[in-house]
Amino acid sequence: MTIRTIIERVWKQGQGALPDSVCIRCLSELDESIYEDIVLRHAGAESYMRAQPDGSYAHRTFPYTADGQTLIAPRRFAKMYEWYLRMEADVQRDEPERYVNDLQLFEQAYRQFAAWYNETHTPIHAAAIQAAPQYVRSGAYATGIGGI
């Protein structure tokens, strides 16, 4: 799902009226937050990074500069991005009541995405524990015998 996809969905709903540059900036800010606050705290973050010629990975570059950029959250969480753009449009149009409503809907969608991500990706500390070497415990220490 790309930035352009979200912009077009919001326009179809009659909530557009923001320049593309503003939409790109807003969605870039949201993805940067998702990347730093959620993705980098889980194993497998390299799948969201840029592959380098030497086989290593580099962090995503923010802010995004093109509407063809693929967003982090999968398509089923498109509403999260849409509500975020709607919030910006509400600010631009000076519609505080609508902003509060869209903010609540955005926060709900963001929590759903975060919950899904946490359920489907191993947190880094859990991955480190799973990857830790298994020590063979034998002898008196392991059985509690030995006069300690």
Short mmCIF file of C-alpha atoms in Angstrom, two decimals:
data_model
loop_
_atom_site.label_atom_id
_atom_site.label_comp_id
_atom_site.label_asym_id
_atom_site.label_seq_id
_atom_site.Cartn_x
_atom_site.Cartn_y
_atom_site.Cartn_z
CA MET A 1 0.00 0.00 0.00
CA THR A 2 1.45 3.32 -1.04
CA ILE A 3 1.02 6.92 0.00
CA ARG A 4 -0.80 7.54 -3.30
CA THR A 5 -3.32 4.80 -2.43
CA ILE A 6 -4.17 6.50 0.86
CA ILE A 7 -4.39 9.97 -0.70
CA GLU A 8 -6.82 8.69 -3.33
CA ARG A 9 -8.96 6.89 -0.75
CA VAL A 10 -9.25 10.05 1.35
CA TRP A 11 -10.11 12.14 -1.72
CA LYS A 12 -12.85 9.67 -2.73
CA GLN A 13 -14.38 10.12 0.72
CA GLY A 14 -14.52 13.86 0.16
CA GLN A 15 -11.93 14.53 2.84
CA GLY A 16 -9.10 15.64 0.55
CA ALA A 17 -8.22 19.27 -0.10
CA LEU A 18 -4.67 18.85 1.18
CA PRO A 19 -1.73 19.30 -1.21
CA ASP A 20 0.14 16.09 -1.98
CA SER A 21 3.25 17.50 -0.31
CA VAL A 22 1.34 17.84 2.98
CA CYS A 23 -0.09 14.34 2.67
CA ILE A 24 3.37 12.88 2.00
CA ARG A 25 4.80 14.76 5.00
CA CYS A 26 2.00 13.62 7.31
CA LEU A 27 2.14 9.97 6.28
CA SER A 28 5.93 10.06 6.48
CA GLU A 29 5.72 11.36 10.06
CA LEU A 30 3.29 8.60 11.00
CA ASP A 31 5.41 5.87 9.41
CA GLU A 32 8.54 7.23 11.10
CA SER A 33 6.76 6.98 14.44
CA ILE A 34 5.59 3.44 13.67
CA TYR A 35 9.11 2.49 12.57
CA GLU A 36 10.82 3.87 15.67
CA ASP A 37 8.19 3.01 18.29
CA ILE A 38 7.06 -0.39 17.05
CA VAL A 39 9.10 -1.96 14.23
CA LEU A 40 12.60 -1.41 15.64
CA ARG A 41 11.55 -2.99 18.94
CA HIS A 42 10.90 -6.34 17.28
CA ALA A 43 13.02 -9.00 15.61
CA GLY A 44 12.83 -8.98 11.83
CA ALA A 45 12.93 -5.21 11.48
CA GLU A 46 15.31 -5.66 8.54
CA SER A 47 12.33 -6.59 6.37
CA TYR A 48 11.28 -2.94 6.65
CA MET A 49 14.78 -1.62 6.00
CA ARG A 50 16.58 -0.95 2.73
CA ALA A 51 18.91 -3.71 1.50
CA GLN A 52 22.42 -2.51 0.75
CA PRO A 53 24.74 -3.87 -1.99
CA ASP A 54 26.99 -5.48 0.63
CA GLY A 55 24.08 -7.49 2.04
CA SER A 56 23.60 -5.31 5.12
CA TYR A 57 20.51 -3.26 5.87
CA ALA A 58 20.05 0.47 6.36
CA HIS A 59 17.24 2.18 8.17
CA ARG A 60 14.41 3.68 6.16
CA THR A 61 14.99 7.25 5.14
CA PHE A 62 12.56 9.78 6.53
CA PRO A 63 10.88 11.95 5.53
CA TYR A 64 9.46 10.26 2.47
CA THR A 65 9.62 12.37 -0.65
CA ALA A 66 7.40 10.50 -3.12
CA ASP A 67 3.82 9.33 -3.13
CA GLY A 68 4.90 5.93 -4.49
CA GLN A 69 6.55 5.03 -1.16
CA THR A 70 5.23 1.81 0.36
CA LEU A 71 3.87 2.32 3.86
CA ILE A 72 4.75 0.05 6.76
CA ALA A 73 1.30 -1.12 7.84
CA PRO A 74 -0.46 -3.64 5.61
CA ARG A 75 -3.56 -2.74 3.61
CA ARG A 76 -5.99 -3.92 6.27
CA PHE A 77 -4.78 -1.01 8.44
CA ALA A 78 -5.33 1.61 5.73
CA LYS A 79 -7.93 3.34 7.90
CA MET A 80 -5.19 4.27 10.37
CA TYR A 81 -3.44 6.28 7.66
CA GLU A 82 -6.73 7.72 6.40
CA TRP A 83 -7.76 8.97 9.85
CA TYR A 84 -4.34 10.55 10.25
CA LEU A 85 -4.73 12.52 7.02
CA ARG A 86 -8.26 13.48 7.96
CA MET A 87 -6.95 14.88 11.26
CA GLU A 88 -4.55 17.11 9.33
CA ALA A 89 -7.35 18.24 7.03
CA ASP A 90 -9.48 19.04 10.10
CA VAL A 91 -6.69 21.24 11.45
CA GLN A 92 -6.30 23.01 8.10
CA ARG A 93 -10.07 23.65 7.92
CA ASP A 94 -10.26 24.69 11.60
CA GLU A 95 -12.80 22.01 12.51
CA PRO A 96 -11.93 21.05 16.12
CA GLU A 97 -15.00 18.88 16.73
CA ARG A 98 -14.29 16.81 13.65
CA TYR A 99 -10.61 16.64 14.64
CA VAL A 100 -11.45 15.16 18.05
CA ASN A 101 -13.65 12.52 16.43
CA ASP A 102 -11.01 11.64 13.83
CA LEU A 103 -8.32 11.56 16.53
CA GLN A 104 -10.29 8.98 18.51
CA LEU A 105 -10.80 6.85 15.42
CA PHE A 106 -7.10 7.15 14.52
CA GLU A 107 -5.99 6.17 18.04
CA GLN A 108 -8.26 3.12 17.95
CA ALA A 109 -6.87 2.06 14.56
CA TYR A 110 -3.28 2.68 15.74
CA ARG A 111 -3.84 0.53 18.84
CA GLN A 112 -5.26 -2.25 16.66
CA PHE A 113 -2.22 -2.10 14.39
CA ALA A 114 0.19 -2.08 17.36
CA ALA A 115 -1.60 -5.04 18.95
CA TRP A 116 -1.48 -6.98 15.68
CA TYR A 117 2.21 -6.18 15.20
CA ASN A 118 3.05 -7.21 18.76
CA GLU A 119 1.19 -10.49 18.29
CA THR A 120 2.82 -11.33 14.97
CA HIS A 121 6.42 -10.19 15.59
CA THR A 122 8.78 -11.26 18.35
CA PRO A 123 9.93 -8.42 20.62
CA ILE A 124 13.71 -7.95 20.59
CA HIS A 125 14.17 -8.90 24.25
CA ALA A 126 12.25 -12.15 23.70
CA ALA A 127 14.32 -12.90 20.58
CA ALA A 128 17.51 -12.32 22.58
CA ILE A 129 16.32 -14.72 25.27
CA GLN A 130 15.43 -17.36 22.68
CA ALA A 131 18.81 -16.94 21.00
CA ALA A 132 20.79 -17.17 24.26
CA PRO A 133 22.95 -20.29 24.57
CA GLN A 134 21.51 -23.10 26.63
CA TYR A 135 23.79 -23.94 29.49
CA VAL A 136 23.97 -27.54 30.56
CA ARG A 137 23.43 -27.68 34.27
CA SER A 138 24.78 -30.73 35.91
CA GLY A 139 26.33 -31.81 39.12
CA ALA A 140 25.66 -30.58 42.61
CA TYR A 141 24.68 -27.05 41.62
CA ALA A 142 21.86 -28.21 39.36
CA THR A 143 20.46 -30.68 41.86
CA GLY A 144 20.84 -28.45 44.90
CA ILE A 145 23.37 -30.74 46.54
CA GLY A 146 26.79 -29.53 47.54
CA GLY A 147 26.61 -27.76 50.85
CA ILE A 148 26.06 -24.25 49.51
#
